Amino acid sequence: MTSHKAVTLGLAGTGRIGTSHAETLKNFPNVANVVVADADPGRARAAADKLGLEFAPDLDALFAADIDGLVITTATDSHPELITRAVDAGLPVFCEKPVAADIEGTLAVLDHVQNSTVPVQIGFQRRFDAGYRAARAAIASGSLGWLHTLRATTLDPTPPPADYIPRSGGIFRDCGVHDFDIIRWLTGREIVSVYATGTNQGDPVFTESGDVDTAAALLRLDNDTLATVSLTRYNGAGYDVRLEALGSLSNAIVGLDDRSPLTSVEPDYIPSTFPPYPGFMERFRRAYTEELAAFVSVVTGTLKNPCSPTDALEAFYVAEACELSRREDRPVDVAEVRR
């Protein structure tokens, strides 16, 4: 599509993030309508009524509607079928990560869409955050000198629902994958080896699911820059997502502001009066808006796809290598998990 007319978008999945995306999309001047559907028709109807949107009783009805693109915010196991179905119908796709639940499923989707010109944008919203974009520009400008260390954190204040843990894919695939993607995107480099570990001190469901509630990974990039990634489900002080890019001349810090849940014990420290972000939706609200605006531009043919399934696969490979490293307590080359 190359026209600049207002578009109609379909949205599959009206949970928390799907409903939020629908509300954002409906307020764009170049979006004429949003048609919503869900595996639970009642939930989709409730979202449609609340937001004043069109309701589709099932996915067949959604695809039969006169839509110009599809936004996928459904459960992970439905992503491959919805992506391939939309591409076969000629509909540009935005899909929340991951492409699929595992590498094999991701490769199957890539194999299906590789010869198509229909764009598939994967939702790594940090690429649209102003802080991460400023850090990327600083790195590219050379103003930091050569990078020697990157430090990334994704620290959730509380765990997700217990029934989510067994199907999450584990902390590296579910949570750390955002850090792996943003490290690749910021630096333009590939992650070539990892050493990862994890522990459990919280809910037994993590141990029972073969997962961990706290993890750390040491990554080596292809130019010998080192990166550390820290993850936890139990950061009671608040949602803490930061990145430090440390160079030979200077540094760039993302996520260090008045809402960072950090408390200095130095005697002259003046604490912030602003509350920390309670979660990812609030921390990245502007980034989600920018990401969806980009997708509308992809649909209208005015922007090249900013995050392809291939990008998602590369981050997934790193997550897979970290999980293997954690389980076997050894360094792992990312090449070892490539298919």
CSV table of C-alpha atoms in Angstrom, one decimal:
chain,number,residue,atom,x,y,z
A,1,MET,CA,0.0,0.0,0.0
A,2,THR,CA,1.4,3.4,-0.9
A,3,SER,CA,-1.7,5.6,-0.4
A,4,HIS,CA,-1.7,8.1,2.5
A,5,LYS,CA,-5.4,7.6,3.2
A,6,ALA,CA,-6.5,6.7,6.7
A,7,VAL,CA,-6.2,2.9,7.2
A,8,THR,CA,-8.3,0.3,9.0
A,9,LEU,CA,-6.4,-2.1,11.3
A,10,GLY,CA,-7.3,-5.4,12.7
A,11,LEU,CA,-6.2,-6.2,16.3
A,12,ALA,CA,-6.1,-9.8,17.6
A,13,GLY,CA,-5.9,-10.2,21.3
A,14,THR,CA,-7.6,-7.8,23.7
A,15,GLY,CA,-5.7,-8.4,26.9
A,16,ARG,CA,-3.9,-5.6,28.8
A,17,ILE,CA,-1.4,-4.7,26.1
A,18,GLY,CA,-3.8,-5.4,23.2
A,19,THR,CA,-6.4,-3.1,24.6
A,20,SER,CA,-3.8,-0.4,25.3
A,21,HIS,CA,-2.5,-0.7,21.7
A,22,ALA,CA,-6.1,-0.5,20.4
A,23,GLU,CA,-6.7,2.7,22.3
A,24,THR,CA,-3.4,4.2,21.0
A,25,LEU,CA,-4.1,3.3,17.4
A,26,LYS,CA,-7.7,4.7,17.4
A,27,ASN,CA,-6.3,8.1,18.3
A,28,PHE,CA,-3.9,8.3,15.3
A,29,PRO,CA,-5.2,10.7,12.7
A,30,ASN,CA,-4.2,8.3,9.9
A,31,VAL,CA,-6.2,5.4,11.4
A,32,ALA,CA,-9.8,5.4,10.3
A,33,ASN,CA,-10.9,2.3,12.3
A,34,VAL,CA,-9.7,-0.5,14.5
A,35,VAL,CA,-11.5,-3.9,14.4
A,36,VAL,CA,-10.8,-6.1,17.5
A,37,ALA,CA,-11.1,-9.8,18.1
A,38,ASP,CA,-10.1,-12.3,20.8
A,39,ALA,CA,-10.2,-16.0,21.5
A,40,ASP,CA,-12.7,-14.9,24.2
A,41,PRO,CA,-15.4,-13.0,22.2
A,42,GLY,CA,-16.8,-11.5,25.3
A,43,ARG,CA,-13.5,-9.8,26.2
A,44,ALA,CA,-13.2,-8.5,22.6
A,45,ARG,CA,-16.7,-7.1,22.7
A,46,ALA,CA,-16.0,-5.4,26.1
A,47,ALA,CA,-12.9,-3.8,24.7
A,48,ALA,CA,-14.7,-2.6,21.6
A,49,ASP,CA,-17.6,-1.2,23.6
A,50,LYS,CA,-15.2,0.6,26.0
A,51,LEU,CA,-13.1,2.2,23.2
A,52,GLY,CA,-15.8,2.7,20.6
A,53,LEU,CA,-14.3,0.3,18.1
A,54,GLU,CA,-15.6,-2.4,15.8
A,55,PHE,CA,-16.0,-5.9,17.1
A,56,ALA,CA,-15.3,-9.1,15.3
A,57,PRO,CA,-16.7,-12.3,16.9
A,58,ASP,CA,-13.8,-14.5,15.8
A,59,LEU,CA,-10.5,-14.4,13.8
A,60,ASP,CA,-12.2,-15.5,10.6
A,61,ALA,CA,-14.5,-12.5,10.8
A,62,LEU,CA,-11.5,-10.3,11.6
A,63,PHE,CA,-9.7,-11.4,8.4
A,64,ALA,CA,-12.9,-11.0,6.5
A,65,ALA,CA,-13.2,-7.4,7.5
A,66,ASP,CA,-11.8,-4.8,5.2
A,67,ILE,CA,-8.5,-4.3,7.1
A,68,ASP,CA,-5.2,-2.9,5.8
A,69,GLY,CA,-2.9,-4.4,8.4
A,70,LEU,CA,-3.0,-6.7,11.5
A,71,VAL,CA,-1.7,-6.1,15.0
A,72,ILE,CA,-1.1,-9.4,17.0
A,73,THR,CA,-1.1,-9.3,20.8
A,74,THR,CA,-2.4,-12.8,21.4
A,75,ALA,CA,-0.8,-15.7,23.3
A,76,THR,CA,2.6,-16.7,21.9
A,77,ASP,CA,1.5,-20.1,20.6
A,78,SER,CA,-0.9,-18.4,18.2
A,79,HIS,CA,1.7,-16.0,16.7
A,80,PRO,CA,3.0,-18.3,13.9
A,81,GLU,CA,-0.4,-19.1,12.5
A,82,LEU,CA,-1.6,-15.5,12.6
A,83,ILE,CA,1.6,-14.1,11.1
A,84,THR,CA,1.6,-16.5,8.2
A,85,ARG,CA,-2.1,-16.2,7.6
A,86,ALA,CA,-1.8,-12.4,7.5
A,87,VAL,CA,1.2,-12.4,5.1
A,88,ASP,CA,-0.6,-14.9,2.8
A,89,ALA,CA,-3.5,-12.4,2.8
A,90,GLY,CA,-1.2,-9.6,1.9
A,91,LEU,CA,-1.7,-7.8,5.2
A,92,PRO,CA,1.3,-6.0,6.9
A,93,VAL,CA,1.8,-7.4,10.4
A,94,PHE,CA,2.8,-6.0,13.7
A,95,CYS,CA,3.4,-8.8,16.3
A,96,GLU,CA,4.4,-8.5,19.9
A,97,LYS,CA,7.5,-10.6,20.6
A,98,PRO,CA,8.3,-13.4,20.2
A,99,VAL,CA,7.6,-14.6,16.7
A,100,ALA,CA,7.1,-18.1,18.1
A,101,ALA,CA,7.7,-20.1,21.3
A,102,ASP,CA,11.0,-21.6,20.2
A,103,ILE,CA,13.7,-21.3,17.5
A,104,GLU,CA,12.2,-24.1,15.3
A,105,GLY,CA,8.8,-22.2,15.2
A,106,THR,CA,10.6,-18.9,14.5
A,107,LEU,CA,12.5,-20.5,11.7
A,108,ALA,CA,9.3,-22.0,10.2
A,109,VAL,CA,7.7,-18.5,10.1
A,110,LEU,CA,10.8,-17.0,8.5
A,111,ASP,CA,10.9,-19.7,5.9
A,112,HIS,CA,7.2,-19.1,5.1
A,113,VAL,CA,7.5,-15.3,4.8
A,114,GLN,CA,11.0,-15.0,3.3
A,115,ASN,CA,9.9,-14.7,-0.3
A,116,SER,CA,7.1,-12.3,0.5
A,117,THR,CA,7.2,-8.5,0.2
A,118,VAL,CA,4.6,-8.1,3.0
A,119,PRO,CA,6.3,-6.6,6.0
A,120,VAL,CA,6.3,-8.2,9.5
A,121,GLN,CA,7.3,-5.9,12.3
A,122,ILE,CA,8.2,-7.5,15.7
A,123,GLY,CA,7.5,-5.6,18.9
A,124,PHE,CA,10.8,-4.6,20.5
A,125,GLN,CA,9.6,-1.3,21.9
A,126,ARG,CA,12.9,-0.2,23.4
A,127,ARG,CA,14.1,0.6,19.9
A,128,PHE,CA,11.6,3.5,20.0
A,129,ASP,CA,12.4,4.8,23.5
A,130,ALA,CA,14.0,8.3,23.4
A,131,GLY,CA,16.8,7.3,25.8
A,132,TYR,CA,17.9,4.2,23.9
A,133,ARG,CA,17.8,6.2,20.7
A,134,ALA,CA,20.0,8.9,22.2
A,135,ALA,CA,22.5,6.3,23.4
A,136,ARG,CA,22.6,4.7,20.0
A,137,ALA,CA,23.3,8.0,18.4
A,138,ALA,CA,26.1,8.7,21.0
A,139,ILE,CA,27.7,5.3,20.3
A,140,ALA,CA,27.5,5.8,16.5
A,141,SER,CA,28.9,9.3,16.7
A,142,GLY,CA,32.1,8.1,18.4
A,143,SER,CA,31.7,10.5,21.2
A,144,LEU,CA,32.0,7.7,23.8
A,145,GLY,CA,35.3,6.5,22.3
A,146,TRP,CA,35.5,2.7,22.0
A,147,LEU,CA,33.0,0.8,24.1
A,148,HIS,CA,34.5,-1.5,26.7
A,149,THR,CA,31.4,-2.3,28.8
A,150,LEU,CA,27.6,-2.4,28.5
A,151,ARG,CA,25.4,-3.0,31.6
A,152,ALA,CA,21.8,-3.7,31.1
A,153,THR,CA,19.1,-4.4,33.7
A,154,THR,CA,15.5,-5.5,33.5
A,155,LEU,CA,14.2,-5.8,37.0
A,156,ASP,CA,10.5,-6.5,37.5
A,157,PRO,CA,8.9,-5.4,40.8
A,158,THR,CA,6.8,-8.5,41.1
A,159,PRO,CA,6.5,-11.8,39.2
A,160,PRO,CA,3.9,-12.4,36.5
A,161,PRO,CA,0.9,-14.7,37.4
A,162,ALA,CA,2.0,-18.2,38.5
A,163,ASP,CA,0.2,-19.9,35.6
A,164,TYR,CA,2.3,-17.8,33.1
A,165,ILE,CA,5.7,-19.0,34.4
A,166,PRO,CA,5.6,-22.6,32.9
A,167,ARG,CA,4.7,-21.2,29.5
A,168,SER,CA,6.9,-18.1,29.5
A,169,GLY,CA,9.9,-19.8,28.0
A,170,GLY,CA,12.1,-18.9,30.9
A,171,ILE,CA,13.5,-15.6,32.1
A,172,PHE,CA,16.1,-15.2,29.3
A,173,ARG,CA,13.6,-15.8,26.5
A,174,ASP,CA,10.7,-13.9,28.1
A,175,CYS,CA,12.5,-11.0,29.8
A,176,GLY,CA,16.2,-10.9,28.8
A,177,VAL,CA,15.5,-11.1,25.1
A,178,HIS,CA,14.6,-7.3,25.2
A,179,ASP,CA,18.1,-6.6,26.5
A,180,PHE,CA,19.8,-8.8,24.0
A,181,ASP,CA,17.9,-7.1,21.1
A,182,ILE,CA,18.7,-3.6,22.4
A,183,ILE,CA,22.4,-4.4,22.9
A,184,ARG,CA,22.6,-5.6,19.2
A,185,TRP,CA,20.6,-2.5,18.0
A,186,LEU,CA,22.6,0.0,20.0
A,187,THR,CA,26.0,-1.2,19.0
A,188,GLY,CA,25.4,-2.7,15.5
A,189,ARG,CA,27.4,-5.6,16.7
A,190,GLU,CA,26.6,-9.3,17.2
A,191,ILE,CA,26.8,-11.2,20.5
A,192,VAL,CA,29.1,-14.2,20.0
A,193,SER,CA,29.3,-15.9,23.4
A,194,VAL,CA,27.6,-16.0,26.7
A,195,TYR,CA,28.0,-17.2,30.3
A,196,ALA,CA,24.8,-17.2,32.3
A,197,THR,CA,23.6,-18.3,35.7
A,198,GLY,CA,20.4,-18.0,37.8
A,199,THR,CA,19.0,-18.5,41.3
A,200,ASN,CA,15.6,-19.0,43.0
A,201,GLN,CA,14.7,-17.5,46.3
A,202,GLY,CA,11.0,-16.7,45.6
A,203,ASP,CA,7.9,-18.6,44.6
A,204,PRO,CA,8.6,-22.3,44.2
A,205,VAL,CA,6.7,-22.2,40.8
A,206,PHE,CA,10.0,-21.0,39.2
A,207,THR,CA,11.9,-24.1,40.4
A,208,GLU,CA,9.0,-26.4,39.6
A,209,SER,CA,8.9,-24.9,36.0
A,210,GLY,CA,12.6,-25.3,35.5
A,211,ASP,CA,13.0,-21.6,35.5
A,212,VAL,CA,14.8,-19.0,37.8
A,213,ASP,CA,13.5,-15.8,39.3
A,214,THR,CA,16.9,-14.0,39.2
A,215,ALA,CA,19.6,-14.3,36.5
A,216,ALA,CA,22.8,-12.7,35.2
A,217,ALA,CA,24.6,-13.1,31.9
A,218,LEU,CA,28.0,-12.0,30.7
A,219,LEU,CA,28.0,-11.5,27.0
A,220,ARG,CA,31.0,-11.0,24.6
A,221,LEU,CA,30.3,-9.0,21.4
A,222,ASP,CA,32.1,-9.7,18.1
A,223,ASN,CA,34.4,-6.7,18.7
A,224,ASP,CA,35.3,-7.8,22.3
A,225,THR,CA,33.1,-5.4,24.0
A,226,LEU,CA,31.7,-7.0,27.2
A,227,ALA,CA,28.1,-6.7,28.3
A,228,THR,CA,26.3,-7.8,31.5
A,229,VAL,CA,22.6,-8.3,31.7
A,230,SER,CA,20.8,-8.5,35.1
A,231,LEU,CA,17.3,-9.9,35.4
A,232,THR,CA,14.9,-10.5,38.3
A,233,ARG,CA,11.2,-10.9,39.0
A,234,TYR,CA,11.5,-9.5,42.6
A,235,ASN,CA,12.8,-5.9,42.5
A,236,GLY,CA,10.5,-4.6,45.2
A,237,ALA,CA,11.7,-1.0,44.9
A,238,GLY,CA,10.0,-0.7,41.5
A,239,TYR,CA,10.4,-1.4,37.8
A,240,ASP,CA,14.0,-0.8,36.8
A,241,VAL,CA,15.1,-0.9,33.2
A,242,ARG,CA,18.4,0.8,32.5
A,243,LEU,CA,21.4,0.5,30.3
A,244,GLU,CA,24.9,1.9,30.7
A,245,ALA,CA,27.2,2.3,27.7
A,246,LEU,CA,30.7,2.9,29.0
A,247,GLY,CA,33.4,4.0,26.6
A,248,SER,CA,37.0,5.0,26.6
A,249,LEU,CA,36.1,8.7,26.4
A,250,SER,CA,32.6,9.1,28.0
A,251,ASN,CA,29.4,7.2,28.8
A,252,ALA,CA,25.7,7.2,28.1
A,253,ILE,CA,23.1,6.1,30.6
A,254,VAL,CA,19.5,5.1,29.7
A,255,GLY,CA,16.8,5.0,32.3
A,256,LEU,CA,18.4,7.2,35.0
A,257,ASP,CA,15.8,9.7,35.9
A,258,ASP,CA,13.6,10.9,38.7
A,259,ARG,CA,11.5,7.7,38.5
A,260,SER,CA,14.4,5.3,38.7
A,261,PRO,CA,13.9,3.1,41.8
A,262,LEU,CA,17.4,3.7,43.1
A,263,THR,CA,18.2,4.8,46.7
A,264,SER,CA,21.6,6.2,47.5
A,265,VAL,CA,22.8,5.7,51.1
A,266,GLU,CA,25.2,8.6,50.8
A,267,PRO,CA,24.6,11.2,53.5
A,268,ASP,CA,24.1,14.2,51.1
A,269,TYR,CA,21.7,12.3,48.7
A,270,ILE,CA,18.4,14.1,48.0
A,271,PRO,CA,15.8,11.4,47.2
A,272,SER,CA,13.3,12.0,44.4
A,273,THR,CA,9.7,12.7,45.2
A,274,PHE,CA,8.5,11.0,42.1
A,275,PRO,CA,7.1,7.4,42.3
A,276,PRO,CA,9.0,4.7,40.4
A,277,TYR,CA,7.4,3.2,37.4
A,278,PRO,CA,5.1,0.3,38.4
A,279,GLY,CA,5.7,-1.7,35.3
A,280,PHE,CA,6.7,-1.9,31.6
A,281,MET,CA,3.5,-0.3,30.2
A,282,GLU,CA,4.0,2.9,32.1
A,283,ARG,CA,7.8,3.0,31.6
A,284,PHE,CA,7.6,2.5,27.9
A,285,ARG,CA,4.2,4.2,27.1
A,286,ARG,CA,5.8,6.8,24.7
A,287,ALA,CA,7.9,4.1,23.1
A,288,TYR,CA,4.8,1.9,22.5
A,289,THR,CA,3.1,4.9,20.8
A,290,GLU,CA,6.1,5.6,18.6
A,291,GLU,CA,6.3,1.9,17.7
A,292,LEU,CA,2.7,1.7,16.6
A,293,ALA,CA,3.0,5.0,14.7
A,294,ALA,CA,5.9,3.4,12.9
A,295,PHE,CA,3.8,0.4,12.0
A,296,VAL,CA,1.1,2.6,10.6
A,297,SER,CA,3.8,4.1,8.4
A,298,VAL,CA,4.9,0.6,7.4
A,299,VAL,CA,1.3,-0.2,6.4
A,300,THR,CA,1.0,2.9,4.3
A,301,GLY,CA,4.4,2.2,2.6
A,302,THR,CA,6.1,5.3,3.9
A,303,LEU,CA,8.6,3.6,6.3
A,304,LYS,CA,10.8,0.6,6.0
A,305,ASN,CA,10.2,-2.2,8.5
A,306,PRO,CA,12.2,-1.1,11.7
A,307,CYS,CA,12.3,-4.6,13.3
A,308,SER,CA,12.1,-7.7,11.2
A,309,PRO,CA,11.6,-11.4,12.3
A,310,THR,CA,15.3,-11.9,11.6
A,311,ASP,CA,16.1,-9.4,14.3
A,312,ALA,CA,13.9,-11.3,16.7
A,313,LEU,CA,15.6,-14.6,15.8
A,314,GLU,CA,19.0,-13.2,16.5
A,315,ALA,CA,17.9,-12.0,20.0
A,316,PHE,CA,16.2,-15.4,20.5
A,317,TYR,CA,19.5,-17.2,19.7
A,318,VAL,CA,21.2,-15.3,22.4
A,319,ALA,CA,18.4,-16.1,24.9
A,320,GLU,CA,18.7,-19.8,23.9
A,321,ALA,CA,22.5,-19.7,24.5
A,322,CYS,CA,22.0,-18.2,27.9
A,323,GLU,CA,19.5,-20.8,28.9
A,324,LEU,CA,21.8,-23.6,27.8
A,325,SER,CA,24.7,-21.9,29.6
A,326,ARG,CA,22.6,-21.7,32.8
A,327,ARG,CA,21.5,-25.3,32.7
A,328,GLU,CA,24.9,-26.7,31.9
A,329,ASP,CA,27.0,-24.1,33.9
A,330,ARG,CA,29.4,-23.4,31.1
A,331,PRO,CA,30.2,-20.7,28.5
A,332,VAL,CA,28.3,-21.1,25.3
A,333,ASP,CA,29.1,-19.7,21.8
A,334,VAL,CA,25.9,-18.5,20.2
A,335,ALA,CA,26.9,-20.4,17.1
A,336,GLU,CA,26.3,-23.6,19.1
A,337,VAL,CA,22.5,-23.0,19.2
A,338,ARG,CA,22.0,-21.8,15.6
A,339,ARG,CA,19.9,-24.0,13.4
